[in-house]
Coordinates of C-alpha atoms (C1' of nucleotides) in Angstrom, one line a residue:
Chain A
M298 CA 0.0 0.0 0.0
S299 CA 2.6 2.5 0.9
H300 CA 5.7 0.6 -0.2
D301 CA 6.6 3.2 -2.8
T302 CA 10.3 2.4 -2.6
P303 CA 12.0 -0.5 -0.8
T304 CA 14.3 0.6 2.0
A305 CA 17.3 -1.1 3.5
P306 CA 16.7 -3.1 6.8
E307 CA 17.2 -0.9 9.8
K308 CA 20.0 -1.3 12.2
T309 CA 18.9 -2.8 15.5
Y310 CA 20.5 -1.8 18.7
R311 CA 21.6 -4.1 21.5
H312 CA 19.5 -4.4 24.6
F313 CA 19.4 -6.4 27.8
I314 CA 17.4 -9.3 26.4
H315 CA 20.4 -10.0 24.1
D316 CA 22.5 -10.4 27.2
E317 CA 20.1 -12.8 28.7
I318 CA 19.8 -14.9 25.5
D319 CA 23.6 -14.9 25.0
A320 CA 24.0 -16.2 28.6
D321 CA 21.5 -19.0 27.9
L322 CA 23.2 -19.8 24.7
A323 CA 26.6 -19.9 26.5
A324 CA 25.1 -22.2 29.1
G325 CA 24.1 -24.6 26.3
K326 CA 20.3 -24.2 26.9
N327 CA 17.7 -25.2 24.3
D328 CA 20.3 -26.8 22.0
G329 CA 21.3 -23.3 20.9
R330 CA 17.8 -22.6 19.6
V331 CA 16.1 -19.2 20.0
Q332 CA 12.4 -19.1 19.5
T333 CA 9.9 -16.3 20.4
R334 CA 6.3 -15.6 19.8
F335 CA 4.0 -12.6 19.6
P336 CA 0.9 -13.5 21.6
P337 CA -1.9 -11.0 21.2
E338 CA -5.4 -11.5 22.6
P339 CA -7.8 -11.0 19.8
N340 CA -10.0 -8.5 21.7
G341 CA -8.9 -5.3 20.0
Y342 CA -6.8 -3.7 17.4
L343 CA -3.0 -3.6 17.6
H344 CA -1.5 -0.3 18.5
I345 CA 2.0 1.3 18.5
G346 CA 2.7 -0.4 21.8
H347 CA 2.3 -3.7 20.1
V348 CA 4.6 -2.6 17.3
K349 CA 7.3 -2.5 19.9
A350 CA 6.5 -6.0 21.2
I351 CA 6.4 -7.2 17.6
C352 CA 9.7 -5.7 16.7
V353 CA 11.3 -7.1 19.9
N354 CA 10.0 -10.7 19.3
F355 CA 10.5 -10.9 15.5
G356 CA 13.7 -8.9 15.9
L357 CA 15.2 -11.4 18.3
A358 CA 14.3 -14.3 16.1
Q359 CA 15.9 -12.6 13.1
K360 CA 19.0 -11.7 15.0
Y361 CA 19.6 -15.2 16.3
G362 CA 18.5 -17.1 13.2
G363 CA 15.5 -18.5 15.1
K364 CA 11.8 -18.5 14.7
C365 CA 8.9 -16.3 15.9
N366 CA 5.4 -17.6 16.0
L367 CA 2.1 -15.7 16.0
R368 CA -0.2 -17.0 18.8
F369 CA -3.6 -15.8 19.6
D370 CA -4.2 -15.9 23.3
D371 CA -7.8 -16.8 23.0
T372 CA -8.8 -18.1 26.4
N373 CA -11.6 -15.7 27.1
P374 CA -14.5 -16.3 24.6
T375 CA -16.5 -13.5 26.0
K376 CA -14.2 -10.8 24.7
E377 CA -12.6 -12.3 21.6
E378 CA -13.7 -12.0 18.0
Q379 CA -12.7 -13.3 14.6
E380 CA -12.6 -9.7 13.3
Y381 CA -9.7 -8.9 15.6
V382 CA -7.9 -12.1 14.5
R383 CA -8.1 -10.9 10.9
S384 CA -6.9 -7.3 11.6
I385 CA -4.0 -8.5 13.8
Q386 CA -2.6 -10.8 11.1
N387 CA -3.0 -8.0 8.5
D388 CA -1.2 -5.5 10.7
V389 CA 1.7 -7.8 11.5
R390 CA 2.2 -8.6 7.8
W391 CA 1.9 -4.9 6.9
L392 CA 4.6 -4.1 9.4
G393 CA 6.9 -6.4 7.4
F394 CA 7.0 -9.5 9.5
Q395 CA 6.2 -13.1 8.6
W396 CA 5.6 -15.5 11.5
D397 CA 6.8 -19.1 11.3
A398 CA 3.9 -21.0 12.8
L399 CA 0.4 -19.7 13.5
F400 CA -1.2 -21.0 16.7
Y401 CA -4.1 -20.2 18.9
A402 CA -4.1 -21.0 22.6
S403 CA -7.4 -22.8 21.8
D404 CA -5.4 -25.3 19.7
F405 CA -4.1 -26.6 23.0
F406 CA -7.3 -26.7 25.0
E407 CA -7.4 -30.5 25.1
Q408 CA -3.7 -30.8 26.1
L409 CA -4.2 -28.1 28.7
Y410 CA -7.2 -30.0 30.1
Q411 CA -5.1 -33.1 30.4
Y412 CA -2.5 -31.0 32.2
A413 CA -5.2 -29.9 34.6
E414 CA -6.2 -33.5 35.4
H415 CA -2.5 -34.2 35.9
L416 CA -2.3 -31.6 38.6
I417 CA -5.5 -32.9 40.3
T418 CA -4.2 -36.4 40.3
T419 CA -0.9 -35.4 41.8
G420 CA -2.7 -33.4 44.5
K421 CA -1.6 -30.0 43.1
A422 CA -5.1 -28.8 42.2
Y423 CA -8.6 -29.0 43.5
V424 CA -12.1 -28.1 42.5
C425 CA -13.3 -25.2 44.7
D426 CA -17.0 -24.3 45.3
L427 CA -16.4 -20.9 46.6
T428 CA -18.2 -18.0 44.8
G429 CA -16.2 -15.3 43.1
D430 CA -16.6 -12.9 46.0
Q431 CA -15.6 -15.6 48.5
V432 CA -12.5 -16.5 46.5
S433 CA -11.4 -12.9 46.5
E434 CA -12.2 -12.5 50.2
Y435 CA -10.3 -15.7 51.1
R436 CA -7.3 -14.5 49.1
G437 CA -6.6 -11.8 51.7
R438 CA -5.0 -8.4 50.8
L439 CA -1.7 -7.3 49.6
D440 CA -0.3 -6.9 53.1
K441 CA -2.3 -9.8 54.7
P442 CA -2.1 -13.5 54.0
G443 CA -5.1 -15.3 52.7
R444 CA -7.1 -18.2 54.2
E445 CA -7.4 -21.7 52.8
S446 CA -10.5 -22.6 50.9
P447 CA -12.7 -25.2 52.8
F448 CA -12.5 -27.3 49.6
R449 CA -8.8 -27.3 49.5
N450 CA -8.3 -30.7 50.9
R451 CA -11.1 -32.4 49.0
P452 CA -9.9 -35.8 47.9
A453 CA -8.3 -35.9 44.5
A454 CA -10.8 -38.4 43.2
E455 CA -13.7 -36.1 44.1
S456 CA -12.0 -33.1 42.5
L457 CA -11.4 -35.2 39.4
D458 CA -15.0 -36.2 39.2
L459 CA -16.2 -32.7 39.7
F460 CA -13.8 -31.3 37.1
R461 CA -14.9 -33.8 34.5
R462 CA -18.5 -32.9 35.3
M463 CA -17.6 -29.2 34.9
R464 CA -16.3 -30.0 31.4
K465 CA -19.6 -31.9 30.7
G466 CA -21.5 -28.8 31.4
E467 CA -23.3 -30.0 34.6
F468 CA -22.8 -26.7 36.4
P469 CA -23.8 -23.1 35.7
D470 CA -21.3 -20.3 35.1
G471 CA -19.3 -19.4 38.2
A472 CA -20.5 -22.4 40.2
R473 CA -17.0 -23.9 40.7
T474 CA -13.4 -23.4 39.7
L475 CA -10.3 -25.5 39.4
R476 CA -7.6 -24.0 41.6
A477 CA -3.9 -24.8 42.0
K478 CA -2.9 -25.8 45.5
I479 CA 0.1 -23.6 46.2
D480 CA 0.4 -21.2 49.2
M481 CA -2.4 -19.0 50.6
A482 CA 0.2 -17.1 52.7
S483 CA 2.5 -16.2 49.8
P484 CA 3.4 -12.6 49.6
N485 CA 2.8 -13.0 45.9
P486 CA -1.0 -13.0 45.4
N487 CA -0.6 -15.0 42.2
L488 CA 0.5 -17.9 44.3
R489 CA -2.5 -17.9 46.6
D490 CA -4.2 -20.9 44.9
P491 CA -4.8 -19.2 41.6
V492 CA -7.9 -20.2 39.5
L493 CA -6.9 -22.4 36.6
Y494 CA -10.3 -23.0 35.0
R495 CA -13.6 -21.2 35.2
I496 CA -17.0 -22.3 33.9
L497 CA -18.1 -20.1 30.9
H498 CA -21.0 -21.3 28.8
A499 CA -20.0 -19.0 25.9
H500 CA -19.5 -19.4 22.2
H501 CA -15.8 -19.4 21.4
H502 CA -14.7 -17.9 18.1
R503 CA -12.9 -21.0 17.1
T504 CA -14.0 -23.9 19.2
G505 CA -17.6 -22.9 19.1
G506 CA -19.7 -24.7 21.7
K507 CA -17.2 -27.5 22.3
W508 CA -16.1 -26.2 25.7
C509 CA -17.8 -24.7 28.6
I510 CA -14.7 -24.4 30.8
Y511 CA -11.8 -22.2 29.8
P512 CA -8.3 -22.0 31.2
M513 CA -7.0 -18.8 32.7
Y514 CA -4.2 -16.9 31.2
D515 CA -1.7 -18.1 33.7
F516 CA -2.5 -21.7 33.1
A517 CA -2.5 -21.4 29.4
H518 CA 0.4 -19.1 28.5
G519 CA 3.5 -20.9 29.8
Q520 CA 2.2 -24.3 28.8
C521 CA 1.5 -23.1 25.2
D522 CA 5.0 -21.6 25.2
A523 CA 6.3 -25.0 26.1
L524 CA 4.2 -26.9 23.6
E525 CA 5.3 -24.6 20.8
K526 CA 8.9 -25.0 22.0
I527 CA 9.3 -21.3 22.7
T528 CA 12.7 -20.6 24.3
H529 CA 12.2 -17.0 25.4
S530 CA 8.8 -15.8 26.3
I531 CA 9.0 -12.0 26.1
C532 CA 6.3 -10.0 27.8
T533 CA 5.7 -6.6 29.5
L534 CA 6.6 -5.7 33.1
E535 CA 3.2 -6.2 34.6
F536 CA 3.6 -9.9 34.1
E537 CA 6.7 -10.0 36.2
I538 CA 4.8 -10.9 39.3
H539 CA 3.3 -13.8 37.4
R540 CA 6.7 -15.4 36.6
P541 CA 6.9 -17.5 39.8
L542 CA 3.5 -19.0 38.8
Y543 CA 4.7 -19.4 35.2
D544 CA 7.6 -21.4 36.5
W545 CA 5.5 -23.4 39.0
F546 CA 3.4 -24.9 36.3
L547 CA 6.5 -25.8 34.2
D548 CA 7.9 -27.4 37.4
H549 CA 4.9 -29.5 38.1
L550 CA 3.7 -30.5 34.6
P551 CA 5.2 -33.0 32.1
V552 CA 5.8 -30.3 29.5
P553 CA 8.1 -30.9 26.5
A554 CA 10.3 -27.8 26.9
R555 CA 11.4 -25.2 29.3
P556 CA 10.7 -21.7 28.1
R557 CA 11.8 -18.7 30.1
Q558 CA 9.8 -15.5 30.7
I559 CA 11.6 -12.2 30.3
E560 CA 9.9 -8.8 30.9
F561 CA 10.5 -5.4 29.4
A562 CA 8.8 -2.0 29.8
R563 CA 5.8 -1.3 27.7
L564 CA 5.7 1.7 25.5
N565 CA 4.2 5.0 26.5
I566 CA 4.1 8.1 24.2
T567 CA 3.2 11.6 25.1
Y568 CA -0.1 13.1 23.9
T569 CA -1.8 9.7 23.5
V570 CA -3.2 6.8 25.5
L571 CA -2.1 3.3 24.8
S572 CA -4.6 1.1 26.6
K573 CA -6.9 -1.2 24.7
R574 CA -9.7 -0.4 27.1
K575 CA -9.4 3.3 26.5
L576 CA -9.0 3.0 22.8
L577 CA -12.1 0.8 22.7
E578 CA -14.0 3.5 24.7
L579 CA -13.0 6.2 22.1
V580 CA -14.3 4.0 19.3
Q581 CA -17.5 3.0 21.1
A582 CA -18.3 6.5 22.2
K583 CA -17.7 7.6 18.6
I584 CA -15.1 10.2 19.7
V585 CA -13.1 8.9 16.8
H586 CA -14.4 7.4 13.6
G587 CA -13.3 3.8 14.3
W588 CA -10.2 1.9 15.1
D589 CA -8.5 3.1 11.9
D590 CA -9.2 6.8 12.5
P591 CA -6.0 8.5 11.5
R592 CA -5.8 10.1 15.0
M593 CA -5.7 6.7 16.7
P594 CA -2.3 5.2 17.8
T595 CA -3.5 1.9 16.3
I596 CA -1.5 0.3 13.5
S597 CA -4.5 0.7 11.2
G598 CA -4.9 4.3 12.3
L599 CA -1.2 5.1 11.7
R600 CA -1.3 3.3 8.4
R601 CA -4.3 5.4 7.3
R602 CA -2.6 8.5 8.5
G603 CA 0.4 7.8 6.3
Y604 CA 2.9 6.2 8.6
T605 CA 5.1 3.6 6.9
P606 CA 6.3 0.2 8.3
E607 CA 9.9 1.4 7.8
A608 CA 9.3 4.5 10.0
L609 CA 7.6 2.5 12.7
R610 CA 10.4 0.0 12.8
A611 CA 13.0 2.7 12.8
F612 CA 11.1 4.3 15.7
C613 CA 11.3 1.0 17.7
D614 CA 15.0 0.8 17.1
T615 CA 15.6 4.3 18.5
I616 CA 13.4 3.9 21.6
G617 CA 15.3 0.8 22.7
V618 CA 14.2 -1.9 25.1
A619 CA 14.7 -1.7 28.9
R620 CA 13.0 -2.3 32.2
F621 CA 12.6 1.3 33.1
N622 CA 9.0 2.6 32.9
S623 CA 9.3 5.6 30.6
T624 CA 7.3 7.9 28.3
V625 CA 8.7 8.5 24.8
D626 CA 8.4 12.0 23.4
K627 CA 6.0 12.0 20.5
Q628 CA 8.5 14.0 18.5
L629 CA 10.6 10.9 18.2
L630 CA 7.8 9.2 16.3
E631 CA 7.3 12.2 14.2
N632 CA 10.9 12.5 13.5
S633 CA 11.0 8.9 12.2
I634 CA 8.2 9.4 9.7
R635 CA 9.6 12.7 8.5
E636 CA 12.9 11.1 7.9
D637 CA 11.4 8.3 5.8
L638 CA 8.9 10.5 3.9
N639 CA 11.6 13.1 3.1
K640 CA 13.3 10.5 1.0
R641 CA 10.2 9.0 -0.7
A642 CA 7.4 11.6 -0.9
K643 CA 6.8 13.5 -4.1
R644 CA 6.5 17.2 -3.7
A645 CA 3.5 19.2 -4.7
M646 CA 2.1 22.6 -4.0
G647 CA -1.1 23.1 -2.1
V648 CA -2.5 26.3 -0.6
L649 CA -4.6 25.6 2.5
D650 CA -5.7 29.1 3.5
P651 CA -5.8 31.0 0.3
I652 CA -5.5 34.7 -0.5
K653 CA -5.9 35.9 -4.0
V654 CA -3.0 37.3 -6.0
T655 CA -3.4 39.1 -9.3
L656 CA -0.3 39.6 -11.5
E657 CA -1.3 42.8 -13.2
N658 CA 1.4 42.6 -15.9
F659 CA 0.7 38.9 -16.7
P660 CA -1.4 38.6 -19.9
V661 CA -5.1 37.7 -19.4
G662 CA -5.8 34.2 -20.6
R663 CA -2.2 33.1 -20.9
V664 CA -1.1 29.8 -19.3
E665 CA 2.6 29.0 -18.9
W666 CA 3.6 25.4 -17.8
I667 CA 6.6 25.5 -15.6
E668 CA 8.8 22.5 -14.9
A669 CA 9.0 21.5 -11.2
V670 CA 11.2 19.0 -9.5
N671 CA 9.2 16.1 -7.9
N672 CA 11.7 15.3 -5.2
P673 CA 15.0 17.1 -4.6
E674 CA 16.1 14.1 -2.5
D675 CA 15.5 11.7 -5.4
P676 CA 16.4 12.8 -8.9
S677 CA 14.8 9.6 -10.3
A678 CA 11.4 10.9 -9.2
G679 CA 11.6 13.2 -12.3
T680 CA 9.7 16.5 -12.9
R681 CA 6.2 17.7 -13.7
R682 CA 4.7 20.8 -15.1
V683 CA 2.7 23.3 -13.1
P684 CA 0.6 26.0 -14.8
I685 CA 0.9 29.6 -13.9
T686 CA -1.7 32.3 -14.9
R687 CA -2.6 35.8 -14.1
T688 CA -4.6 34.9 -11.0
L689 CA -3.1 32.8 -8.2
W690 CA -3.7 31.6 -4.7
I691 CA -1.0 32.0 -2.1
E692 CA -1.0 31.1 1.6
R693 CA -2.6 33.9 3.8
D694 CA 0.2 33.3 6.3
D695 CA 2.8 34.2 3.6
F696 CA 1.7 37.8 3.5
R697 CA 1.9 40.4 6.3
E698 CA 0.7 44.0 5.9
E699 CA 3.1 44.9 8.6
P700 CA 5.9 42.4 8.5
P701 CA 7.8 41.6 11.7
K702 CA 11.6 41.8 11.5
K703 CA 13.2 38.8 9.8
F704 CA 9.9 38.1 7.9
F705 CA 11.0 37.6 4.4
R706 CA 7.8 36.6 2.7
L707 CA 5.4 38.9 1.0
A708 CA 4.5 42.4 2.2
P709 CA 3.5 45.7 0.6
G710 CA 6.4 46.7 -1.7
K711 CA 8.3 43.5 -1.0
E712 CA 9.5 40.9 -3.5
V713 CA 9.4 37.1 -3.1
R714 CA 9.9 34.2 -5.4
L715 CA 7.1 31.9 -6.4
R716 CA 8.5 28.5 -6.0
Y717 CA 9.9 27.2 -9.3
A718 CA 8.6 30.3 -11.0
Y719 CA 8.9 34.1 -11.1
C720 CA 9.7 36.7 -8.5
I721 CA 6.7 39.0 -7.7
T722 CA 6.4 42.3 -6.0
C723 CA 3.4 43.4 -4.0
K724 CA 2.0 46.7 -5.3
E725 CA -1.4 47.0 -3.7
V726 CA -3.5 45.5 -0.9
K727 CA -7.3 45.2 -1.3
K728 CA -9.6 44.8 1.6
D729 CA -13.2 44.3 2.4
A730 CA -15.4 46.5 4.6
A731 CA -14.3 44.6 7.7
G732 CA -10.6 45.2 6.9
N733 CA -9.8 41.7 5.8
V734 CA -7.3 41.4 3.0
T735 CA -9.1 40.1 0.0
E736 CA -6.6 40.4 -2.8
L737 CA -3.0 41.4 -3.5
V738 CA -2.1 43.1 -6.7
C739 CA 1.4 42.3 -7.7
T740 CA 3.7 42.5 -10.7
Y741 CA 6.0 39.7 -11.8
D742 CA 9.4 39.9 -13.3
P743 CA 9.5 37.9 -16.5
E744 CA 13.3 37.7 -16.3
T745 CA 13.4 35.7 -13.2
L746 CA 12.2 32.3 -14.2
H747 CA 13.9 29.3 -12.6
G748 CA 15.9 31.1 -10.0
S749 CA 17.7 33.6 -12.0
T750 CA 17.7 37.3 -11.3
P751 CA 19.3 39.3 -14.2
D752 CA 20.7 41.9 -11.9
G753 CA 21.9 39.4 -9.4
R754 CA 19.7 40.7 -6.6
K755 CA 18.9 38.3 -3.8
V756 CA 15.3 37.3 -3.2
K757 CA 15.3 35.3 0.0
G758 CA 11.6 34.6 0.4
I759 CA 10.1 31.7 -1.5
I760 CA 6.5 30.8 -1.3
H761 CA 4.2 28.2 -2.8
W762 CA 1.3 29.1 -5.0
V763 CA -1.5 27.6 -7.2
S764 CA -3.0 28.9 -10.4
A765 CA -6.6 29.9 -9.6
D766 CA -7.8 28.7 -13.0
H767 CA -6.4 25.2 -12.3
A768 CA -6.8 24.8 -8.6
L769 CA -8.1 21.4 -7.4
D770 CA -10.5 21.5 -4.5
A771 CA -10.1 18.1 -2.8
P772 CA -10.8 17.3 0.8
V773 CA -7.8 17.9 3.0
R774 CA -7.8 16.9 6.7
L775 CA -5.4 18.2 9.2
Y776 CA -4.7 15.9 12.1
D777 CA -3.2 16.9 15.4
H778 CA -2.6 15.2 18.7
L779 CA -5.6 13.3 19.9
F780 CA -5.0 14.7 23.4
A781 CA -4.1 18.2 24.4
A782 CA -2.3 17.0 27.5
E783 CA 1.2 15.6 27.4
F784 CA 0.2 12.8 29.8
P785 CA -3.6 12.2 29.2
D786 CA -3.8 9.4 31.7
D787 CA -2.5 11.8 34.4
V788 CA -5.8 13.1 35.8
P789 CA -6.7 14.0 39.4
E790 CA -9.1 11.8 41.3
G791 CA -12.6 11.9 39.8
V792 CA -11.6 13.6 36.6
D793 CA -12.2 11.8 33.3
W794 CA -9.1 11.2 31.2
K795 CA -11.3 12.1 28.2
S796 CA -11.4 15.7 29.4
N797 CA -7.8 15.9 28.0
L798 CA -9.0 15.2 24.5
N799 CA -7.8 17.8 22.0
P800 CA -10.9 19.5 20.5
N801 CA -8.9 20.4 17.5
S802 CA -7.5 17.0 16.7
L803 CA -9.2 17.1 13.3
T804 CA -9.6 20.1 11.1
Q805 CA -11.2 19.9 7.6
V806 CA -9.6 22.6 5.4
A807 CA -12.3 24.9 4.3
T808 CA -11.1 26.0 0.9
P809 CA -8.1 24.0 -0.3
K810 CA -6.4 25.0 -3.5
L811 CA -4.2 22.2 -4.8
E812 CA -2.0 22.1 -7.9
P813 CA -3.9 20.2 -10.7
S814 CA -1.5 17.3 -11.0
L815 CA -2.9 16.1 -7.6
R816 CA -6.2 15.3 -9.3
D817 CA -4.6 12.0 -10.4
A818 CA -3.2 11.1 -7.0
K819 CA -3.8 7.4 -6.4
P820 CA -5.1 6.2 -3.1
G821 CA -2.4 5.3 -0.5
V822 CA 0.3 7.6 -1.9
H823 CA 2.6 10.0 0.1
Y824 CA 3.0 13.6 -0.9
Q825 CA 4.8 16.5 0.6
F826 CA 2.9 19.7 0.2
E827 CA 5.9 22.0 0.1
R828 CA 6.5 24.1 3.1
I829 CA 3.4 22.6 4.8
G830 CA 3.7 18.9 5.6
Y831 CA 3.4 15.3 4.5
F832 CA 0.0 14.1 3.2
F833 CA -1.3 10.7 2.4
T834 CA -4.2 10.0 0.0
D835 CA -6.8 8.2 2.1
P836 CA -6.7 4.6 1.0
I837 CA -10.4 4.1 1.7
E838 CA -12.1 7.3 0.8
S839 CA -10.1 8.4 -2.2
K840 CA -11.7 7.7 -5.5
P841 CA -10.3 7.9 -9.0
G842 CA -10.0 11.6 -9.9
A843 CA -11.2 12.5 -6.4
P844 CA -8.4 12.0 -3.9
V845 CA -8.8 12.7 -0.1
F846 CA -5.7 14.0 1.7
N847 CA -4.8 13.2 5.3
R848 CA -2.0 15.1 6.9
T849 CA 0.5 12.7 8.2
V850 CA 2.7 15.2 10.0
T851 CA 3.7 18.8 9.5
L852 CA 7.1 19.9 8.2
R853 CA 9.4 21.4 10.8
D854 CA 8.5 25.1 10.9
T855 CA 11.4 27.2 12.1
W856 CA 9.7 30.5 11.4
A857 CA 6.6 29.6 13.4
K858 CA 8.9 28.7 16.2
I859 CA 10.7 32.0 16.0
E860 CA 7.5 33.9 15.9
K861 CA 6.0 32.1 18.8
R862 CA 9.1 32.7 20.9
D863 CA 9.2 36.4 20.1
E864 CA 5.6 36.9 21.3
Chain B
rU144 C1' 1.5 0.6 56.3
rA145 C1' 3.2 -6.3 52.2
rC146 C1' 6.1 -8.2 48.2
rC147 C1' 8.6 -7.4 43.5
rC148 C1' 11.0 -4.2 39.8
rC149 C1' 13.3 0.3 38.5
rG150 C1' 16.2 5.3 39.1
rU151 C1' 22.3 8.0 33.6
rG152 C1' 21.5 15.3 30.3
rG153 C1' 14.7 18.3 28.6
rU154 C1' 13.2 13.0 26.3
rG155 C1' 14.5 7.8 25.2
rU156 C1' 18.4 4.5 25.3
rA157 C1' 24.4 3.2 25.5
rA158 C1' 28.8 2.5 28.3
rU159 C1' 32.7 -5.3 27.0
rC160 C1' 36.2 -8.2 33.3
rG161 C1' 34.7 -1.9 37.9
rG162 C1' 39.1 2.3 34.3
rU163 C1' 37.3 7.6 33.7
rA164 C1' 30.0 9.3 30.3
rA165 C1' 28.2 7.7 24.0
rC166 C1' 24.0 7.8 20.3
rA167 C1' 19.2 9.7 18.6
rC168 C1' 15.5 13.3 19.4
rU169 C1' 14.6 18.2 21.4
rA170 C1' 16.4 23.1 22.6
rC171 C1' 19.9 26.9 21.5
rA172 C1' 23.9 29.3 18.1
rG173 C1' 25.9 29.3 13.2
rG174 C1' 26.6 27.6 7.7
rU175 C1' 24.4 25.7 2.9
rU176 C1' 19.8 26.0 0.3
rU177 C1' 14.6 28.3 -5.5
rU178 C1' 10.8 24.2 0.5
rG179 C1' 12.4 29.5 7.1
rG180 C1' 12.1 21.6 4.6
rU181 C1' 16.6 18.6 3.9
rC182 C1' 21.8 18.7 4.9
rC183 C1' 26.3 20.4 7.7
rU184 C1' 28.9 22.4 12.2
rG185 C1' 28.9 23.7 17.3
rU186 C1' 26.8 24.1 22.6
rC187 C1' 23.9 21.8 26.9
rA188 C1' 25.2 15.6 32.5
rU189 C1' 30.6 15.5 38.0
rU190 C1' 25.2 9.1 36.2
rC191 C1' 18.7 10.3 42.8
rC192 C1' 21.2 11.0 47.9
rU193 C1' 24.7 9.4 51.8
rG194 C1' 28.4 6.2 53.3
rG195 C1' 31.6 2.0 52.2
rU196 C1' 35.1 -1.4 49.2
rU197 C1' 39.0 -0.1 45.5
rC198 C1' 44.8 2.9 42.8
rG199 C1' 40.1 3.7 40.3
rA200 C1' 32.6 2.9 40.7
rG201 C1' 27.2 5.0 36.5
rU202 C1' 29.0 0.0 37.1
rC203 C1' 30.1 -3.8 43.6
rC204 C1' 28.0 -3.3 49.0
rA205 C1' 24.8 -0.9 52.9
rG206 C1' 21.1 2.6 54.2
rG207 C1' 18.0 6.3 52.6
rC208 C1' 14.8 9.0 49.0
rG209 C1' 11.9 8.7 44.6
rG210 C1' 8.9 6.2 40.6
rG211 C1' 6.3 1.9 38.9
rG212 C1' 3.8 -2.9 39.4
rU213 C1' 0.6 -6.4 42.0
rA214 C1' -5.2 -7.8 45.8
rA215 C1' -10.5 -10.3 37.7
rC216 C1' -13.6 -16.9 37.8
rC217 C1' -9.2 -10.4 32.3
rA218 C1' -4.9 -10.8 29.3

RNA sequence: UACCCCGUGGUGUAAUCGGUAACACUACAGGUUUUGGUCCUGUCAUUCCUGGUUCGAGUCCAGGCGGGGUAACCA
């Protein structure tokens, strides 16, 4: 879709997981094999945080010549859907990765069930009749030990019988659970007889109505890792406290391999939220126009905004992998897409806030076609021709009646160069009754085409323009941060995080005036509107001859910065 | 007031066996330029604190301080 030009593989930097794997390799573990997996739950769309996890897992496999599987962690049928499975596979492929094997945790349901019976038989698990509230009450608190369930010492044979009847569907949802028998006094709550199986009479997206009991994450994840022969199970920091349980299962079950869990810090970025729950809320509340709204930090949103796989991968390389909980400055993300698009995007001219210019000495009805470079960074992109006529549009911001110092754009009596074309001088300013500038009457110097000035005078200001007779009026949408606050999650007690939404995150340009060559812009193509920013033709809404432009990111704007500072 | 993890410049990461702070982004100051874009050059840290071990500590030890995680029949 956006693979205009192939780019070289990015360099990947070393991080602490390399040290851990090197140590395992040096110790002769796993017969020198390295295998990872990306294990999303199909209950939402992937976002930029997942991009990091994907790059880490697939990156490790690539670096060590190993494999990386895609595994859907689908142990909770009440939240998971086939639609998410589809989008996740699409997003991973689009990012440029190909998994080795594709698995679902549900592929292993029968084996996991057998493992559960094994734990019951060996006295390591029991069926518990406590209600949910009771289980939680018996578990104690963070600083207080729990109490043992009255069903904890139920004979194994009785638990086995009950567990089999749970599977057969003899009990309603929530009536009983299977729990591991570990330690109700453990300082780690995960070890206080965690629930292994719960009764859920729900339709599963893959196994349909076959099961009415489902394994919990903890009971499924490590065993699936082992069954897939994963060597290094990479996950985020919040699972660190689960690691003793992860290891406990592997210690007490006849699994075919011994994977190892390693945690790293999840990604946070300024001016956005990165939690599936919150993103889902934005979609359901229709605050955004779906998961692929260009303002969303989802892969599908970023893709539609005009981000490229190369830029996202480069971004992941620069942010690194560590165990420190940090928040990356959004400018790093923007820098990576600018860097990529600068090399590949064709240039074009578009006036977003037009003001009329009449060249009084330019013949009425005459059209000159001027050659313009498509990409100064890439000569092979060639040139195109842009029409110039007597009446033009220029950017309102490129004219000041009373120019501040260092302003070298257009002003009464001042001269600027029209990009690729002639130098013009402002002779007269016309206004409406309210005092708004409605038109600039200028003269052009016919001797100044293509940069030359016969007398050698320097004309520093260069502005973009569009012929009024040829201007294309196509939808242009300007996207900005979805949130106005740098840390949207950071709200005082009782304040909704949504109060940090940026009311101006989407602006539809009222009267865009684009150069005519843009009429033929295909969907899913990157452009740079010179001096403005990078734009991407919306891959869904653009139609032949009727492109829709999404602003990916603005260009750096040194002048705007200077002006803002001087205020 | 439980347990676990973490603490290097404005931000994010580096720093092989402890040997004298690196890279990217930002910011600022210049240069180049028919995009005030790109590109190029330069400037910005005594590594949370205190004490200890050592010829030498960001790296080891101890104690503080600070931040994060954890109490779903979610993942």
